[in-house]
Amino acid sequence: MAASRYRRFLRLCEEWPVEETKRQRDLGGFLRQRVAQAFREGENTPISDPEACDQMYESLVRIHTNFYKNKYPRLKNTTFTGVTVEDCRVILATDILKQMEDMKKGTWKRLREKFSAKKPEEDSK
Protein backbone atom coordinates (compact mmCIF):
# COMPACT_ATOMS: atom_id res chain seq x y z
CA MET A 1 0.00 0.00 0.00
CA ALA A 2 2.93 2.35 0.68
CA ALA A 3 4.06 1.85 -2.91
CA SER A 4 0.79 3.18 -4.32
CA ARG A 5 0.89 6.18 -1.99
CA TYR A 6 4.46 6.88 -3.03
CA ARG A 7 3.54 6.69 -6.72
CA ARG A 8 0.57 9.03 -6.20
CA PHE A 9 2.80 11.61 -4.51
CA LEU A 10 5.39 11.28 -7.29
CA ARG A 11 2.71 11.83 -9.93
CA LEU A 12 1.51 14.92 -8.05
CA CYS A 13 5.08 16.26 -7.86
CA GLU A 14 5.48 15.78 -11.63
CA GLU A 15 2.26 17.66 -12.34
CA TRP A 16 2.94 20.48 -9.89
CA PRO A 17 4.49 23.47 -11.71
CA VAL A 18 7.78 24.99 -10.57
CA GLU A 19 7.90 28.78 -10.56
CA GLU A 20 11.38 29.87 -11.59
CA THR A 21 10.69 33.42 -10.38
CA LYS A 22 10.40 32.24 -6.77
CA ARG A 23 13.73 30.56 -6.23
CA GLN A 24 13.89 28.74 -2.88
CA ARG A 25 10.35 29.94 -2.04
CA ASP A 26 8.37 27.84 -4.48
CA LEU A 27 5.61 25.54 -3.21
CA GLY A 28 6.34 22.96 -5.92
CA GLY A 29 9.99 22.77 -4.89
CA PHE A 30 9.04 22.53 -1.24
CA LEU A 31 6.58 19.75 -2.02
CA ARG A 32 9.24 17.76 -3.88
CA GLN A 33 11.62 18.19 -0.96
CA ARG A 34 9.07 17.01 1.60
CA VAL A 35 8.07 13.98 -0.47
CA ALA A 36 11.74 13.01 -0.77
CA GLN A 37 12.12 13.31 3.02
CA ALA A 38 8.91 11.43 3.82
CA PHE A 39 9.61 8.59 1.39
CA ARG A 40 13.35 8.13 1.93
CA GLU A 41 13.18 4.43 1.10
CA GLY A 42 10.94 4.96 -1.93
CA GLU A 43 8.18 2.39 -2.31
CA ASN A 44 9.46 0.45 0.72
CA THR A 45 8.98 3.31 3.17
CA PRO A 46 6.80 2.30 6.12
CA ILE A 47 3.96 4.75 6.74
CA SER A 48 3.11 5.24 10.39
CA ASP A 49 -0.23 7.02 9.81
CA PRO A 50 -1.81 6.07 6.47
CA GLU A 51 -4.96 8.12 7.11
CA ALA A 52 -2.97 11.32 7.66
CA CYS A 53 -0.92 10.54 4.55
CA ASP A 54 -4.06 10.11 2.45
CA GLN A 55 -5.58 13.27 3.90
CA MET A 56 -2.42 15.25 3.06
CA TYR A 57 -2.48 13.92 -0.48
CA GLU A 58 -6.15 14.83 -0.98
CA SER A 59 -5.54 18.34 0.38
CA LEU A 60 -2.61 18.86 -1.99
CA VAL A 61 -4.70 17.62 -4.93
CA ARG A 62 -7.44 20.12 -4.06
CA ILE A 63 -4.86 22.93 -4.04
CA HIS A 64 -3.30 21.73 -7.30
CA THR A 65 -6.62 21.42 -9.14
CA ASN A 66 -7.92 24.80 -7.87
CA PHE A 67 -10.88 23.02 -6.29
CA TYR A 68 -11.99 25.95 -4.13
CA LYS A 69 -11.26 28.53 -6.81
CA ASN A 70 -13.64 26.67 -9.10
CA LYS A 71 -16.18 25.95 -6.37
CA TYR A 72 -16.34 29.60 -5.25
CA PRO A 73 -15.65 31.72 -8.36
CA ARG A 74 -14.72 35.34 -7.84
CA LEU A 75 -16.58 38.17 -9.50
CA LYS A 76 -13.37 40.06 -10.29
CA ASN A 77 -9.76 38.94 -10.59
CA THR A 78 -8.37 41.85 -8.62
CA THR A 79 -7.87 42.63 -4.95
CA PHE A 80 -9.43 45.53 -3.08
CA THR A 81 -6.39 47.60 -4.11
CA GLY A 82 -6.98 46.86 -7.79
CA VAL A 83 -3.80 44.78 -8.17
CA THR A 84 -4.20 41.90 -10.60
CA VAL A 85 -2.88 38.35 -10.19
CA GLU A 86 -0.14 39.00 -12.73
CA ASP A 87 0.96 42.14 -10.86
CA CYS A 88 1.16 40.15 -7.62
CA ARG A 89 3.18 37.45 -9.36
CA VAL A 90 5.67 40.04 -10.63
CA ILE A 91 5.91 41.78 -7.26
CA LEU A 92 6.56 38.51 -5.42
CA ALA A 93 9.32 37.38 -7.77
CA THR A 94 12.62 36.80 -5.97
CA ASP A 95 14.53 39.33 -8.09
CA ILE A 96 12.03 42.11 -7.40
CA LEU A 97 12.01 41.38 -3.66
CA LYS A 98 15.82 41.55 -3.65
CA GLN A 99 15.71 44.90 -5.46
CA MET A 100 13.21 46.23 -2.93
CA GLU A 101 15.41 45.01 -0.08
CA ASP A 102 18.38 46.81 -1.63
CA MET A 103 16.30 49.99 -1.92
CA LYS A 104 15.56 49.87 1.82
CA LYS A 105 19.26 50.11 2.64
CA GLY A 106 20.53 53.48 3.67
CA THR A 107 22.91 55.49 1.55
CA TRP A 108 25.80 54.96 3.95
CA LYS A 109 25.42 51.18 3.92
CA ARG A 110 25.20 51.05 0.12
CA LEU A 111 28.33 53.19 -0.24
CA ARG A 112 30.14 51.06 2.30
CA GLU A 113 29.21 47.87 0.44
CA LYS A 114 30.19 49.37 -2.88
CA PHE A 115 33.65 50.46 -1.81
CA SER A 116 34.36 47.73 0.69
CA ALA A 117 36.83 45.03 -0.30
CA LYS A 118 34.96 42.48 1.81
CA LYS A 119 31.77 40.76 0.79
CA PRO A 120 28.59 42.08 2.50
CA GLU A 121 28.08 38.70 4.22
CA GLU A 122 31.46 39.01 5.95
CA ASP A 123 30.68 42.55 7.06
CA SER A 124 27.58 41.57 8.98
CA LYS A 125 29.35 38.82 10.97
PDB file of C-alpha atoms in Angstrom:
ATOM      1  CA  MET A   1       0.000   0.000   0.000  1.00  0.00           C
ATOM      2  CA  ALA A   2       2.925   2.349   0.680  1.00  0.00           C
ATOM      3  CA  ALA A   3       4.061   1.854  -2.914  1.00  0.00           C
ATOM      4  CA  SER A   4       0.786   3.176  -4.323  1.00  0.00           C
ATOM      5  CA  ARG A   5       0.889   6.181  -1.988  1.00  0.00           C
ATOM      6  CA  TYR A   6       4.456   6.881  -3.030  1.00  0.00           C
ATOM      7  CA  ARG A   7       3.538   6.692  -6.721  1.00  0.00           C
ATOM      8  CA  ARG A   8       0.572   9.033  -6.197  1.00  0.00           C
ATOM      9  CA  PHE A   9       2.801  11.609  -4.511  1.00  0.00           C
ATOM     10  CA  LEU A  10       5.387  11.280  -7.290  1.00  0.00           C
ATOM     11  CA  ARG A  11       2.710  11.831  -9.926  1.00  0.00           C
ATOM     12  CA  LEU A  12       1.512  14.918  -8.049  1.00  0.00           C
ATOM     13  CA  CYS A  13       5.082  16.260  -7.863  1.00  0.00           C
ATOM     14  CA  GLU A  14       5.481  15.780 -11.627  1.00  0.00           C
ATOM     15  CA  GLU A  15       2.263  17.662 -12.342  1.00  0.00           C
ATOM     16  CA  TRP A  16       2.941  20.482  -9.890  1.00  0.00           C
ATOM     17  CA  PRO A  17       4.488  23.469 -11.706  1.00  0.00           C
ATOM     18  CA  VAL A  18       7.777  24.986 -10.570  1.00  0.00           C
ATOM     19  CA  GLU A  19       7.900  28.778 -10.557  1.00  0.00           C
ATOM     20  CA  GLU A  20      11.378  29.871 -11.585  1.00  0.00           C
ATOM     21  CA  THR A  21      10.694  33.422 -10.382  1.00  0.00           C
ATOM     22  CA  LYS A  22      10.396  32.238  -6.770  1.00  0.00           C
ATOM     23  CA  ARG A  23      13.728  30.556  -6.226  1.00  0.00           C
ATOM     24  CA  GLN A  24      13.889  28.740  -2.879  1.00  0.00           C
ATOM     25  CA  ARG A  25      10.348  29.945  -2.036  1.00  0.00           C
ATOM     26  CA  ASP A  26       8.373  27.835  -4.479  1.00  0.00           C
ATOM     27  CA  LEU A  27       5.612  25.543  -3.215  1.00  0.00           C
ATOM     28  CA  GLY A  28       6.339  22.961  -5.924  1.00  0.00           C
ATOM     29  CA  GLY A  29       9.991  22.774  -4.895  1.00  0.00           C
ATOM     30  CA  PHE A  30       9.044  22.533  -1.235  1.00  0.00           C
ATOM     31  CA  LEU A  31       6.577  19.751  -2.020  1.00  0.00           C
ATOM     32  CA  ARG A  32       9.242  17.763  -3.879  1.00  0.00           C
ATOM     33  CA  GLN A  33      11.622  18.192  -0.958  1.00  0.00           C
ATOM     34  CA  ARG A  34       9.069  17.011   1.604  1.00  0.00           C
ATOM     35  CA  VAL A  35       8.066  13.979  -0.470  1.00  0.00           C
ATOM     36  CA  ALA A  36      11.742  13.010  -0.770  1.00  0.00           C
ATOM     37  CA  GLN A  37      12.116  13.312   3.019  1.00  0.00           C
ATOM     38  CA  ALA A  38       8.912  11.434   3.819  1.00  0.00           C
ATOM     39  CA  PHE A  39       9.610   8.587   1.392  1.00  0.00           C
ATOM     40  CA  ARG A  40      13.350   8.132   1.934  1.00  0.00           C
ATOM     41  CA  GLU A  41      13.181   4.431   1.099  1.00  0.00           C
ATOM     42  CA  GLY A  42      10.938   4.959  -1.926  1.00  0.00           C
ATOM     43  CA  GLU A  43       8.178   2.390  -2.306  1.00  0.00           C
ATOM     44  CA  ASN A  44       9.465   0.451   0.718  1.00  0.00           C
ATOM     45  CA  THR A  45       8.979   3.315   3.171  1.00  0.00           C
ATOM     46  CA  PRO A  46       6.803   2.299   6.120  1.00  0.00           C
ATOM     47  CA  ILE A  47       3.957   4.747   6.738  1.00  0.00           C
ATOM     48  CA  SER A  48       3.110   5.244  10.388  1.00  0.00           C
ATOM     49  CA  ASP A  49      -0.226   7.020   9.813  1.00  0.00           C
ATOM     50  CA  PRO A  50      -1.809   6.074   6.472  1.00  0.00           C
ATOM     51  CA  GLU A  51      -4.959   8.118   7.112  1.00  0.00           C
ATOM     52  CA  ALA A  52      -2.970  11.319   7.657  1.00  0.00           C
ATOM     53  CA  CYS A  53      -0.923  10.539   4.550  1.00  0.00           C
ATOM     54  CA  ASP A  54      -4.058  10.114   2.448  1.00  0.00           C
ATOM     55  CA  GLN A  55      -5.583  13.269   3.898  1.00  0.00           C
ATOM     56  CA  MET A  56      -2.423  15.248   3.062  1.00  0.00           C
ATOM     57  CA  TYR A  57      -2.481  13.922  -0.481  1.00  0.00           C
ATOM     58  CA  GLU A  58      -6.146  14.826  -0.980  1.00  0.00           C
ATOM     59  CA  SER A  59      -5.536  18.342   0.381  1.00  0.00           C
ATOM     60  CA  LEU A  60      -2.613  18.865  -1.993  1.00  0.00           C
ATOM     61  CA  VAL A  61      -4.698  17.619  -4.926  1.00  0.00           C
ATOM     62  CA  ARG A  62      -7.439  20.122  -4.057  1.00  0.00           C
ATOM     63  CA  ILE A  63      -4.857  22.926  -4.035  1.00  0.00           C
ATOM     64  CA  HIS A  64      -3.300  21.735  -7.302  1.00  0.00           C
ATOM     65  CA  THR A  65      -6.617  21.424  -9.142  1.00  0.00           C
ATOM     66  CA  ASN A  66      -7.925  24.797  -7.865  1.00  0.00           C
ATOM     67  CA  PHE A  67     -10.881  23.016  -6.293  1.00  0.00           C
ATOM     68  CA  TYR A  68     -11.989  25.946  -4.127  1.00  0.00           C
ATOM     69  CA  LYS A  69     -11.257  28.529  -6.813  1.00  0.00           C
ATOM     70  CA  ASN A  70     -13.638  26.672  -9.099  1.00  0.00           C
ATOM     71  CA  LYS A  71     -16.176  25.953  -6.369  1.00  0.00           C
ATOM     72  CA  TYR A  72     -16.344  29.598  -5.252  1.00  0.00           C
ATOM     73  CA  PRO A  73     -15.650  31.722  -8.358  1.00  0.00           C
ATOM     74  CA  ARG A  74     -14.716  35.340  -7.839  1.00  0.00           C
ATOM     75  CA  LEU A  75     -16.575  38.173  -9.502  1.00  0.00           C
ATOM     76  CA  LYS A  76     -13.369  40.060 -10.288  1.00  0.00           C
ATOM     77  CA  ASN A  77      -9.761  38.940 -10.589  1.00  0.00           C
ATOM     78  CA  THR A  78      -8.372  41.845  -8.619  1.00  0.00           C
ATOM     79  CA  THR A  79      -7.872  42.633  -4.955  1.00  0.00           C
ATOM     80  CA  PHE A  80      -9.430  45.531  -3.083  1.00  0.00           C
ATOM     81  CA  THR A  81      -6.390  47.599  -4.107  1.00  0.00           C
ATOM     82  CA  GLY A  82      -6.984  46.856  -7.789  1.00  0.00           C
ATOM     83  CA  VAL A  83      -3.803  44.781  -8.166  1.00  0.00           C
ATOM     84  CA  THR A  84      -4.199  41.895 -10.604  1.00  0.00           C
ATOM     85  CA  VAL A  85      -2.879  38.354 -10.191  1.00  0.00           C
ATOM     86  CA  GLU A  86      -0.137  38.996 -12.726  1.00  0.00           C
ATOM     87  CA  ASP A  87       0.958  42.143 -10.862  1.00  0.00           C
ATOM     88  CA  CYS A  88       1.163  40.149  -7.619  1.00  0.00           C
ATOM     89  CA  ARG A  89       3.181  37.452  -9.360  1.00  0.00           C
ATOM     90  CA  VAL A  90       5.672  40.041 -10.625  1.00  0.00           C
ATOM     91  CA  ILE A  91       5.915  41.780  -7.259  1.00  0.00           C
ATOM     92  CA  LEU A  92       6.557  38.508  -5.416  1.00  0.00           C
ATOM     93  CA  ALA A  93       9.324  37.380  -7.767  1.00  0.00           C
ATOM     94  CA  THR A  94      12.622  36.802  -5.972  1.00  0.00           C
ATOM     95  CA  ASP A  95      14.527  39.328  -8.095  1.00  0.00           C
ATOM     96  CA  ILE A  96      12.027  42.109  -7.403  1.00  0.00           C
ATOM     97  CA  LEU A  97      12.012  41.377  -3.658  1.00  0.00           C
ATOM     98  CA  LYS A  98      15.818  41.547  -3.647  1.00  0.00           C
ATOM     99  CA  GLN A  99      15.714  44.895  -5.455  1.00  0.00           C
ATOM    100  CA  MET A 100      13.210  46.230  -2.926  1.00  0.00           C
ATOM    101  CA  GLU A 101      15.413  45.011  -0.082  1.00  0.00           C
ATOM    102  CA  ASP A 102      18.384  46.814  -1.628  1.00  0.00           C
ATOM    103  CA  MET A 103      16.299  49.986  -1.917  1.00  0.00           C
ATOM    104  CA  LYS A 104      15.562  49.871   1.821  1.00  0.00           C
ATOM    105  CA  LYS A 105      19.255  50.110   2.642  1.00  0.00           C
ATOM    106  CA  GLY A 106      20.533  53.477   3.674  1.00  0.00           C
ATOM    107  CA  THR A 107      22.909  55.495   1.554  1.00  0.00           C
ATOM    108  CA  TRP A 108      25.800  54.964   3.950  1.00  0.00           C
ATOM    109  CA  LYS A 109      25.423  51.176   3.916  1.00  0.00           C
ATOM    110  CA  ARG A 110      25.197  51.054   0.115  1.00  0.00           C
ATOM    111  CA  LEU A 111      28.329  53.190  -0.244  1.00  0.00           C
ATOM    112  CA  ARG A 112      30.142  51.058   2.300  1.00  0.00           C
ATOM    113  CA  GLU A 113      29.210  47.867   0.440  1.00  0.00           C
ATOM    114  CA  LYS A 114      30.185  49.372  -2.881  1.00  0.00           C
ATOM    115  CA  PHE A 115      33.652  50.457  -1.812  1.00  0.00           C
ATOM    116  CA  SER A 116      34.362  47.727   0.691  1.00  0.00           C
ATOM    117  CA  ALA A 117      36.831  45.029  -0.301  1.00  0.00           C
ATOM    118  CA  LYS A 118      34.961  42.485   1.814  1.00  0.00           C
ATOM    119  CA  LYS A 119      31.770  40.756   0.795  1.00  0.00           C
ATOM    120  CA  PRO A 120      28.588  42.083   2.499  1.00  0.00           C
ATOM    121  CA  GLU A 121      28.079  38.704   4.222  1.00  0.00           C
ATOM    122  CA  GLU A 122      31.463  39.008   5.947  1.00  0.00           C
ATOM    123  CA  ASP A 123      30.682  42.554   7.057  1.00  0.00           C
ATOM    124  CA  SER A 124      27.581  41.570   8.982  1.00  0.00           C
ATOM    125  CA  LYS A 125      29.354  38.820  10.968  1.00  0.00           C
TER     126      LYS A 125
END
